[in-house]
PDB file of C-alpha atoms in Angstrom:
ATOM      1  CA  UNK Y   1      95.756  74.171 150.240  1.00 37.00           C
ATOM      2  CA  UNK Y   2      93.305  77.070 149.960  1.00 43.00           C
ATOM      3  CA  UNK Y   3      90.682  77.247 147.241  1.00 45.00           C
ATOM      4  CA  UNK Y   4      92.572  80.163 145.657  1.00 41.00           C
ATOM      5  CA  UNK Y   5      95.841  78.222 145.618  1.00 40.00           C
ATOM      6  CA  UNK Y   6      94.115  75.158 144.202  1.00 41.00           C
ATOM      7  CA  UNK Y   7      92.520  77.267 141.475  1.00 43.00           C
ATOM      8  CA  UNK Y   8      95.850  78.865 140.533  1.00 47.00           C
ATOM      9  CA  UNK Y   9      97.526  75.457 140.434  1.00 52.00           C
ATOM     10  CA  UNK Y  10      94.797  73.891 138.290  1.00 69.00           C
ATOM     11  CA  UNK Y  11      95.897  73.142 134.718  1.00 83.00           C
ATOM     12  CA  UNK Y  12      94.572  75.511 132.076  1.00 90.00           C
ATOM     13  CA  UNK Y  13      91.822  74.109 129.910  1.00 93.00           C
ATOM     14  CA  UNK Y  14      92.327  74.098 126.119  1.00 96.00           C
ATOM     15  CA  UNK Y  15      91.172  77.342 124.532  1.00 98.00           C
ATOM     16  CA  UNK Y  16      88.273  76.912 122.121  1.00 98.00           C
ATOM     17  CA  UNK Y  17      86.603  79.230 119.636  1.00 98.00           C
ATOM     18  CA  UNK Y  18      83.617  79.357 121.984  1.00 98.00           C
ATOM     19  CA  UNK Y  19      85.896  80.449 124.833  1.00 98.00           C
ATOM     20  CA  UNK Y  20      87.497  83.161 122.694  1.00 98.00           C
ATOM     21  CA  UNK Y  21      84.054  84.471 121.785  1.00 98.00           C
ATOM     22  CA  UNK Y  22      83.110  84.491 125.467  1.00 98.00           C
ATOM     23  CA  UNK Y  23      86.230  86.508 126.248  1.00 98.00           C
ATOM     24  CA  UNK Y  24      85.359  88.991 123.511  1.00 98.00           C
ATOM     25  CA  UNK Y  25      81.779  89.312 124.740  1.00 97.00           C
ATOM     26  CA  UNK Y  26      83.090  89.970 128.254  1.00 97.00           C
ATOM     27  CA  UNK Y  27      85.627  92.491 126.874  1.00 97.00           C
ATOM     28  CA  UNK Y  28      88.606  90.451 127.983  1.00 98.00           C
ATOM     29  CA  UNK Y  29      91.472  91.144 125.598  1.00 98.00           C
ATOM     30  CA  UNK Y  30      92.912  88.242 123.570  1.00 98.00           C
ATOM     31  CA  UNK Y  31      96.702  87.819 123.703  1.00 98.00           C
ATOM     32  CA  UNK Y  32      98.244  86.186 120.615  1.00 98.00           C
ATOM     33  CA  UNK Y  33     101.879  85.689 119.600  1.00 98.00           C
ATOM     34  CA  UNK Y  34     103.648  83.902 116.772  1.00 98.00           C
ATOM     35  CA  UNK Y  35     105.569  80.669 117.248  1.00 98.00           C
ATOM     36  CA  UNK Y  36     107.197  78.374 114.714  1.00 98.00           C
ATOM     37  CA  UNK Y  37     108.527  75.420 116.722  1.00 98.00           C
ATOM     38  CA  UNK Y  38     107.669  73.113 119.615  1.00 98.00           C
ATOM     39  CA  UNK Y  39     110.003  74.717 122.169  1.00 98.00           C
ATOM     40  CA  UNK Y  40     108.672  78.235 121.821  1.00 98.00           C
ATOM     41  CA  UNK Y  41     105.101  76.949 121.484  1.00 98.00           C
ATOM     42  CA  UNK Y  42     105.434  75.274 124.886  1.00 98.00           C
ATOM     43  CA  UNK Y  43     107.003  78.404 126.373  1.00 98.00           C
ATOM     44  CA  UNK Y  44     104.299  80.822 125.214  1.00 98.00           C
ATOM     45  CA  UNK Y  45     101.524  78.402 126.125  1.00 98.00           C
ATOM     46  CA  UNK Y  46     102.963  78.053 129.637  1.00 98.00           C
ATOM     47  CA  UNK Y  47     103.149  81.860 129.792  1.00 98.00           C
ATOM     48  CA  UNK Y  48      99.406  82.077 129.246  1.00 98.00           C
ATOM     49  CA  UNK Y  49      98.868  83.282 125.684  1.00 98.00           C
ATOM     50  CA  UNK Y  50      95.365  82.685 124.411  1.00 98.00           C
ATOM     51  CA  UNK Y  51      96.365  81.970 120.817  1.00 98.00           C
ATOM     52  CA  UNK Y  52      99.442  81.051 118.801  1.00 98.00           C
ATOM     53  CA  UNK Y  53      99.786  82.198 115.204  1.00 98.00           C
ATOM     54  CA  UNK Y  54     101.965  79.933 113.083  1.00 98.00           C
ATOM     55  CA  UNK Y  55     102.639  82.808 110.739  1.00 98.00           C
ATOM     56  CA  UNK Y  56     104.178  82.809 107.310  1.00 97.00           C
ATOM     57  CA  UNK Y  57     106.410  85.458 108.889  1.00 97.00           C
ATOM     58  CA  UNK Y  58     108.604  82.410 109.517  1.00 97.00           C
ATOM     59  CA  UNK Y  59     109.928  83.098 106.042  1.00 97.00           C
ATOM     60  CA  UNK Y  60     111.669  86.197 107.351  1.00 94.00           C
ATOM     61  CA  UNK Y  61     112.215  85.185 110.984  1.00 96.00           C
ATOM     62  CA  UNK Y  62     113.327  81.558 110.563  1.00 96.00           C
ATOM     63  CA  UNK Y  63     114.393  81.252 106.920  1.00 97.00           C
ATOM     64  CA  UNK Y  64     115.988  84.667 106.423  1.00 95.00           C
ATOM     65  CA  UNK Y  65     113.853  85.503 103.375  1.00 95.00           C
ATOM     66  CA  UNK Y  66     113.177  89.083 102.334  1.00 92.00           C
ATOM     67  CA  UNK Y  67     109.420  88.636 102.524  1.00 93.00           C
ATOM     68  CA  UNK Y  68     106.755  86.035 103.252  1.00 95.00           C
ATOM     69  CA  UNK Y  69     106.144  85.333  99.560  1.00 95.00           C
ATOM     70  CA  UNK Y  70     108.578  82.366  99.158  1.00 96.00           C
ATOM     71  CA  UNK Y  71     107.020  80.340 102.008  1.00 98.00           C
ATOM     72  CA  UNK Y  72     105.328  77.149 100.782  1.00 98.00           C
ATOM     73  CA  UNK Y  73     102.346  75.215 102.047  1.00 98.00           C
ATOM     74  CA  UNK Y  74     104.541  72.216 102.865  1.00 98.00           C
ATOM     75  CA  UNK Y  75     106.678  74.459 105.073  1.00 98.00           C
ATOM     76  CA  UNK Y  76     103.616  75.846 106.836  1.00 98.00           C
ATOM     77  CA  UNK Y  77     102.341  72.310 107.445  1.00 98.00           C
ATOM     78  CA  UNK Y  78     105.718  71.298 108.899  1.00 98.00           C
ATOM     79  CA  UNK Y  79     105.931  74.255 111.283  1.00 98.00           C
ATOM     80  CA  UNK Y  80     102.288  73.864 112.298  1.00 98.00           C
ATOM     81  CA  UNK Y  81     102.980  70.249 113.274  1.00 98.00           C
ATOM     82  CA  UNK Y  82     105.980  71.385 115.312  1.00 98.00           C
ATOM     83  CA  UNK Y  83     103.960  74.034 117.158  1.00 98.00           C
ATOM     84  CA  UNK Y  84     101.083  71.666 117.865  1.00 98.00           C
ATOM     85  CA  UNK Y  85     103.473  69.170 119.442  1.00 98.00           C
ATOM     86  CA  UNK Y  86     104.701  71.800 121.891  1.00 98.00           C
ATOM     87  CA  UNK Y  87     101.372  73.469 122.583  1.00 98.00           C
ATOM     88  CA  UNK Y  88      98.857  72.159 125.093  1.00 97.00           C
ATOM     89  CA  UNK Y  89      96.097  74.738 125.540  1.00 98.00           C
ATOM     90  CA  UNK Y  90      96.408  77.767 123.216  1.00 98.00           C
ATOM     91  CA  UNK Y  91      94.231  78.209 120.109  1.00 98.00           C
ATOM     92  CA  UNK Y  92      96.448  77.565 117.060  1.00 98.00           C
ATOM     93  CA  UNK Y  93      95.993  79.600 113.869  1.00 98.00           C
ATOM     94  CA  UNK Y  94      97.842  78.427 110.755  1.00 98.00           C
ATOM     95  CA  UNK Y  95      98.682  80.832 107.928  1.00 98.00           C
ATOM     96  CA  UNK Y  96      97.734  79.963 104.377  1.00 98.00           C
ATOM     97  CA  UNK Y  97     100.858  81.044 102.454  1.00 98.00           C
ATOM     98  CA  UNK Y  98     101.032  82.937  99.192  1.00 97.00           C
ATOM     99  CA  UNK Y  99      99.817  80.856  96.254  1.00 97.00           C
ATOM    100  CA  UNK Y 100      97.968  78.304  98.372  1.00 98.00           C
ATOM    101  CA  UNK Y 101      94.459  79.828  98.119  1.00 98.00           C
ATOM    102  CA  UNK Y 102      94.413  82.484  95.383  1.00 97.00           C
ATOM    103  CA  UNK Y 103      93.711  80.072  92.501  1.00 97.00           C
ATOM    104  CA  UNK Y 104      90.253  78.907  93.586  1.00 98.00           C
ATOM    105  CA  UNK Y 105      87.991  78.103  96.508  1.00 98.00           C
ATOM    106  CA  UNK Y 106      88.782  74.447  95.977  1.00 98.00           C
ATOM    107  CA  UNK Y 107      92.511  75.105  96.223  1.00 98.00           C
ATOM    108  CA  UNK Y 108      91.878  77.064  99.442  1.00 98.00           C
ATOM    109  CA  UNK Y 109      89.947  74.106 100.825  1.00 98.00           C
ATOM    110  CA  UNK Y 110      92.721  71.627 100.019  1.00 98.00           C
ATOM    111  CA  UNK Y 111      95.321  73.888 101.593  1.00 98.00           C
ATOM    112  CA  UNK Y 112      93.160  74.495 104.675  1.00 98.00           C
ATOM    113  CA  UNK Y 113      92.592  70.759 105.110  1.00 98.00           C
ATOM    114  CA  UNK Y 114      96.379  70.245 105.065  1.00 98.00           C
ATOM    115  CA  UNK Y 115      96.869  72.796 107.856  1.00 98.00           C
ATOM    116  CA  UNK Y 116      93.937  71.466 109.890  1.00 98.00           C
ATOM    117  CA  UNK Y 117      95.232  67.902 109.583  1.00 98.00           C
ATOM    118  CA  UNK Y 118      98.598  69.201 110.825  1.00 98.00           C
ATOM    119  CA  UNK Y 119      96.783  70.358 113.959  1.00 98.00           C
ATOM    120  CA  UNK Y 120      95.732  73.964 113.313  1.00 98.00           C
ATOM    121  CA  UNK Y 121      92.413  74.978 114.848  1.00 98.00           C
ATOM    122  CA  UNK Y 122      91.855  77.832 112.396  1.00 98.00           C
ATOM    123  CA  UNK Y 123      93.366  79.060 109.129  1.00 98.00           C
ATOM    124  CA  UNK Y 124      94.257  82.626 108.199  1.00 98.00           C
ATOM    125  CA  UNK Y 125      94.195  84.237 104.771  1.00 98.00           C
ATOM    126  CA  UNK Y 126      95.000  87.741 103.622  1.00 96.00           C
ATOM    127  CA  UNK Y 127      93.057  90.378 101.761  1.00 96.00           C
ATOM    128  CA  UNK Y 128      89.521  91.543 101.147  1.00 96.00           C
ATOM    129  CA  UNK Y 129      87.075  91.705  98.267  1.00 95.00           C
ATOM    130  CA  UNK Y 130      87.398  88.409  96.399  1.00 96.00           C
ATOM    131  CA  UNK Y 131      88.414  86.562  99.586  1.00 97.00           C
ATOM    132  CA  UNK Y 132      84.918  86.883 101.086  1.00 98.00           C
ATOM    133  CA  UNK Y 133      83.633  84.160  98.766  1.00 98.00           C
ATOM    134  CA  UNK Y 134      86.523  81.899  99.777  1.00 98.00           C
ATOM    135  CA  UNK Y 135      85.866  82.528 103.477  1.00 98.00           C
ATOM    136  CA  UNK Y 136      82.208  81.614 103.014  1.00 98.00           C
ATOM    137  CA  UNK Y 137      83.175  78.442 101.137  1.00 98.00           C
ATOM    138  CA  UNK Y 138      85.546  77.365 103.923  1.00 98.00           C
ATOM    139  CA  UNK Y 139      83.335  78.215 106.890  1.00 98.00           C
ATOM    140  CA  UNK Y 140      80.394  76.387 105.316  1.00 98.00           C
ATOM    141  CA  UNK Y 141      82.611  73.314 105.408  1.00 98.00           C
ATOM    142  CA  UNK Y 142      83.455  73.636 109.074  1.00 97.00           C
ATOM    143  CA  UNK Y 143      86.830  75.381 108.816  1.00 98.00           C
ATOM    144  CA  UNK Y 144      87.199  78.388 111.157  1.00 98.00           C
ATOM    145  CA  UNK Y 145      88.770  81.341 109.349  1.00 98.00           C
ATOM    146  CA  UNK Y 146      90.789  84.340 110.483  1.00 98.00           C
ATOM    147  CA  UNK Y 147      90.849  87.140 107.915  1.00 98.00           C
ATOM    148  CA  UNK Y 148      93.671  89.686 107.583  1.00 98.00           C
ATOM    149  CA  UNK Y 149      93.292  93.301 106.430  1.00 97.00           C
ATOM    150  CA  UNK Y 150      95.447  96.413 106.302  1.00 95.00           C
ATOM    151  CA  UNK Y 151      99.058  95.701 105.501  1.00 86.00           C
ATOM    152  CA  UNK Y 152      98.937  92.239 103.966  1.00 85.00           C
ATOM    153  CA  UNK Y 153     102.576  91.101 103.658  1.00 77.00           C
ATOM    154  CA  UNK Y 154     101.913  88.610 100.856  1.00 80.00           C
ATOM    155  CA  UNK Y 155     100.868  91.612  98.718  1.00 71.00           C
ATOM    156  CA  UNK Y 156     103.797  93.809  99.756  1.00 64.00           C
ATOM    157  CA  UNK Y 157     104.969  94.298  96.173  1.00 61.00           C
ATOM    158  CA  UNK Y 158     101.508  95.370  95.010  1.00 63.00           C
ATOM    159  CA  UNK Y 159     101.175  97.697  98.010  1.00 57.00           C
ATOM    160  CA  UNK Y 160     104.484  99.396  97.260  1.00 58.00           C
ATOM    161  CA  UNK Y 161     106.237  98.299 100.435  1.00 58.00           C
ATOM    162  CA  UNK Y 162     105.450  98.050 104.123  1.00 67.00           C
ATOM    163  CA  UNK Y 163     103.165 101.072 104.298  1.00 74.00           C
ATOM    164  CA  UNK Y 164     100.356 102.106 106.623  1.00 83.00           C
ATOM    165  CA  UNK Y 165      97.017 101.311 104.985  1.00 85.00           C
ATOM    166  CA  UNK Y 166      93.791 103.328 105.188  1.00 88.00           C
ATOM    167  CA  UNK Y 167      95.329 106.747 105.763  1.00 91.00           C
ATOM    168  CA  UNK Y 168      92.945 108.529 103.373  1.00 92.00           C
ATOM    169  CA  UNK Y 169      89.160 108.345 103.404  1.00 95.00           C
ATOM    170  CA  UNK Y 170      88.918 106.137 100.333  1.00 93.00           C
ATOM    171  CA  UNK Y 171      91.355 103.630 101.795  1.00 92.00           C
ATOM    172  CA  UNK Y 172      89.575 103.641 105.155  1.00 94.00           C
ATOM    173  CA  UNK Y 173      86.209 103.127 103.485  1.00 95.00           C
ATOM    174  CA  UNK Y 174      87.562 100.179 101.491  1.00 95.00           C
ATOM    175  CA  UNK Y 175      88.961  98.533 104.620  1.00 96.00           C
ATOM    176  CA  UNK Y 176      85.628  98.946 106.428  1.00 97.00           C
ATOM    177  CA  UNK Y 177      83.733  97.545 103.427  1.00 97.00           C
ATOM    178  CA  UNK Y 178      85.996  94.529 103.130  1.00 97.00           C
ATOM    179  CA  UNK Y 179      85.795  93.891 106.878  1.00 98.00           C
ATOM    180  CA  UNK Y 180      81.990  93.863 106.778  1.00 98.00           C
ATOM    181  CA  UNK Y 181      82.004  91.475 103.818  1.00 98.00           C
ATOM    182  CA  UNK Y 182      84.434  89.106 105.546  1.00 98.00           C
ATOM    183  CA  UNK Y 183      82.436  89.166 108.770  1.00 98.00           C
ATOM    184  CA  UNK Y 184      79.236  88.428 106.870  1.00 98.00           C
ATOM    185  CA  UNK Y 185      81.035  85.590 105.049  1.00 98.00           C
ATOM    186  CA  UNK Y 186      81.727  83.936 108.398  1.00 98.00           C
ATOM    187  CA  UNK Y 187      85.248  84.941 109.429  1.00 98.00           C
ATOM    188  CA  UNK Y 188      85.380  84.576 113.212  1.00 98.00           C
ATOM    189  CA  UNK Y 189      88.590  86.540 113.702  1.00 98.00           C
ATOM    190  CA  UNK Y 190      90.404  89.266 111.790  1.00 98.00           C
ATOM    191  CA  UNK Y 191      93.978  90.522 112.039  1.00 98.00           C
ATOM    192  CA  UNK Y 192      94.201  94.275 111.434  1.00 98.00           C
ATOM    193  CA  UNK Y 193      97.768  95.244 110.577  1.00 96.00           C
ATOM    194  CA  UNK Y 194      99.425  98.637 110.269  1.00 94.00           C
ATOM    195  CA  UNK Y 195      96.472 100.983 109.977  1.00 95.00           C
ATOM    196  CA  UNK Y 196      95.411 104.172 111.794  1.00 96.00           C
ATOM    197  CA  UNK Y 197      93.937 103.439 115.198  1.00 96.00           C
ATOM    198  CA  UNK Y 198      90.789 105.359 114.247  1.00 96.00           C
ATOM    199  CA  UNK Y 199      90.175 103.039 111.287  1.00 97.00           C
ATOM    200  CA  UNK Y 200      90.672  99.886 113.356  1.00 97.00           C
ATOM    201  CA  UNK Y 201      88.284 101.321 115.962  1.00 97.00           C
ATOM    202  CA  UNK Y 202      85.670 101.804 113.241  1.00 97.00           C
ATOM    203  CA  UNK Y 203      86.171  98.266 111.919  1.00 97.00           C
ATOM    204  CA  UNK Y 204      85.609  96.812 115.386  1.00 97.00           C
ATOM    205  CA  UNK Y 205      82.552  99.033 115.949  1.00 97.00           C
ATOM    206  CA  UNK Y 206      81.097  98.043 112.565  1.00 97.00           C
ATOM    207  CA  UNK Y 207      81.478  94.347 113.426  1.00 97.00           C
ATOM    208  CA  UNK Y 208      80.908  94.002 117.186  1.00 96.00           C
ATOM    209  CA  UNK Y 209      80.846  90.200 117.079  1.00 94.00           C
ATOM    210  CA  UNK Y 210      84.153  90.009 115.209  1.00 95.00           C
ATOM    211  CA  UNK Y 211      87.332  89.339 117.196  1.00 98.00           C
ATOM    212  CA  UNK Y 212      89.747  91.867 115.713  1.00 98.00           C
ATOM    213  CA  UNK Y 213      93.403  91.267 116.552  1.00 98.00           C
ATOM    214  CA  UNK Y 214      95.624  94.295 116.133  1.00 98.00           C
ATOM    215  CA  UNK Y 215      99.259  94.658 115.173  1.00 97.00           C
ATOM    216  CA  UNK Y 216     100.053  98.315 114.722  1.00 96.00           C
ATOM    217  CA  UNK Y 217      96.316  99.076 114.745  1.00 97.00           C
ATOM    218  CA  UNK Y 218      95.815 100.712 118.119  1.00 96.00           C
ATOM    219  CA  UNK Y 219      94.209  99.638 121.366  1.00 96.00           C
ATOM    220  CA  UNK Y 220      90.520  99.325 120.438  1.00 96.00           C
ATOM    221  CA  UNK Y 221      90.808  95.866 118.889  1.00 98.00           C
ATOM    222  CA  UNK Y 222      89.636  92.744 120.712  1.00 98.00           C
ATOM    223  CA  UNK Y 223      93.215  91.557 121.106  1.00 98.00           C
ATOM    224  CA  UNK Y 224      96.816  91.973 120.041  1.00 98.00           C
ATOM    225  CA  UNK Y 225      99.437  89.921 118.232  1.00 98.00           C
ATOM    226  CA  UNK Y 226     103.199  90.391 117.981  1.00 98.00           C
ATOM    227  CA  UNK Y 227     105.967  88.426 116.349  1.00 98.00           C
ATOM    228  CA  UNK Y 228     107.594  86.607 119.266  1.00 98.00           C
ATOM    229  CA  UNK Y 229     111.154  87.306 118.137  1.00 97.00           C
ATOM    230  CA  UNK Y 230     110.360  91.045 117.924  1.00 97.00           C
ATOM    231  CA  UNK Y 231     108.905  91.355 121.418  1.00 97.00           C
ATOM    232  CA  UNK Y 232     111.792  89.315 122.884  1.00 97.00           C
ATOM    233  CA  UNK Y 233     114.276  91.688 121.185  1.00 95.00           C
ATOM    234  CA  UNK Y 234     115.821  88.849 119.181  1.00 95.00           C
ATOM    235  CA  UNK Y 235     115.242  90.537 115.811  1.00 92.00           C
ATOM    236  CA  UNK Y 236     118.181  92.590 114.561  1.00 89.00           C
ATOM    237  CA  UNK Y 237     117.742  95.994 112.939  1.00 86.00           C
ATOM    238  CA  UNK Y 238     115.100  98.658 113.334  1.00 87.00           C
ATOM    239  CA  UNK Y 239     111.716  97.379 114.497  1.00 90.00           C
ATOM    240  CA  UNK Y 240     108.309  98.924 113.728  1.00 91.00           C
ATOM    241  CA  UNK Y 241     107.081 101.458 116.278  1.00 92.00           C
ATOM    242  CA  UNK Y 242     104.226  99.150 117.310  1.00 95.00           C
ATOM    243  CA  UNK Y 243     106.699  96.663 118.836  1.00 96.00           C
ATOM    244  CA  UNK Y 244     107.518  96.815 122.546  1.00 97.00           C
ATOM    245  CA  UNK Y 245     110.584  95.106 123.996  1.00 96.00           C
ATOM    246  CA  UNK Y 246     109.147  92.978 126.799  1.00 97.00           C
ATOM    247  CA  UNK Y 247     112.604  91.742 127.838  1.00 96.00           C
ATOM    248  CA  UNK Y 248     113.684  95.208 129.003  1.00 95.00           C
ATOM    249  CA  UNK Y 249     112.578  94.509 132.579  1.00 94.00           C
ATOM    250  CA  UNK Y 250     114.800  91.416 132.767  1.00 94.00           C
ATOM    251  CA  UNK Y 251     114.028  87.824 133.633  1.00 95.00           C
ATOM    252  CA  UNK Y 252     113.492  84.903 131.291  1.00 97.00           C
ATOM    253  CA  UNK Y 253     111.823  84.759 127.902  1.00 97.00           C
ATOM    254  CA  UNK Y 254     108.796  83.229 129.597  1.00 98.00           C
ATOM    255  CA  UNK Y 255     108.709  86.153 132.044  1.00 98.00           C
ATOM    256  CA  UNK Y 256     108.679  88.529 129.080  1.00 98.00           C
ATOM    257  CA  UNK Y 257     105.769  86.718 127.457  1.00 98.00           C
ATOM    258  CA  UNK Y 258     103.894  86.774 130.770  1.00 98.00           C
ATOM    259  CA  UNK Y 259     104.412  90.558 130.903  1.00 98.00           C
ATOM    260  CA  UNK Y 260     103.083  90.822 127.358  1.00 98.00           C
ATOM    261  CA  UNK Y 261      99.960  88.817 128.203  1.00 98.00           C
ATOM    262  CA  UNK Y 262      99.365  90.940 131.329  1.00 98.00           C
ATOM    263  CA  UNK Y 263      99.859  94.190 129.391  1.00 98.00           C
ATOM    264  CA  UNK Y 264      97.418  93.142 126.675  1.00 98.00           C
ATOM    265  CA  UNK Y 265      94.868  92.067 129.278  1.00 98.00           C
ATOM    266  CA  UNK Y 266      95.080  95.261 131.355  1.00 97.00           C
ATOM    267  CA  UNK Y 267      95.152  97.524 128.309  1.00 97.00           C
ATOM    268  CA  UNK Y 268      98.590  99.030 128.949  1.00 97.00           C
ATOM    269  CA  UNK Y 269      99.795  97.621 125.614  1.00 97.00           C
ATOM    270  CA  UNK Y 270      99.609  99.036 123.086  1.00 97.00           C
ATOM    271  CA  UNK Y 271     100.096 102.618 124.250  1.00 95.00           C
ATOM    272  CA  UNK Y 272      98.528 104.860 121.592  1.00 92.00           C
ATOM    273  CA  UNK Y 273     101.164 107.549 122.120  1.00 91.00           C
ATOM    274  CA  UNK Y 274     104.015 105.108 121.561  1.00 90.00           C
ATOM    275  CA  UNK Y 275     102.648 102.348 119.351  1.00 95.00           C
ATOM    276  CA  UNK Y 276      99.691 103.839 117.447  1.00 90.00           C
ATOM    277  CA  UNK Y 277      99.373 105.560 114.066  1.00 93.00           C
TER     278      UNK Y 277
END
């Protein structure tokens, strides 16, 4: 066996926060997808994703809800446990669902502990402004936090629907301000959803040490995330323009995820002309 063959056959080491930061520093793109159960967690991990998001999008994808709002903390804990059982090496991010962190910093801590004890490596919460204090409170206590700005689905009713955020100057300035506050509060990662590519580029430039993960936010972010069922063309109905069908070239679901990882890494996804705003 040659050294190259031995290296390719070697098992992948578990992804750590330190490793993700190394990747970002070396400008290697981070490939993240959602998963909600052990079977798909094993599949995407074997396909080489760097991170799995156990998203509250399970409310719509798995439960058939109209939004993420009805998802409970107990349900997130259950699905996180399922994903962790199937995963071996990817970095697991668990979503804090609506109502599990808005009341107080202490409530956010209790909810985060529940997700971490279920096996999550990091928790994610939505919104800016008031959330910076919560992020600081959690990170001081050793809980890695992923922030989430732009379209924040838990606030869909307040936002007036699934709309692109930051289109005007005031909105863009607010997003950049909130991103700086969250980065200063200690958030290690930040999902940027459904915003103009130019705004996401500015957010990343403002916070060079922050690992921004885009979904409908252009190609300048440190990585990308997609809902697994969307990119595998399982989801019925019209999909957002930022989604690419990775099953179109044929093969298995794992082949499709491997194509996604490769496209994120080489920068061919997202294509600004097709997937950007």
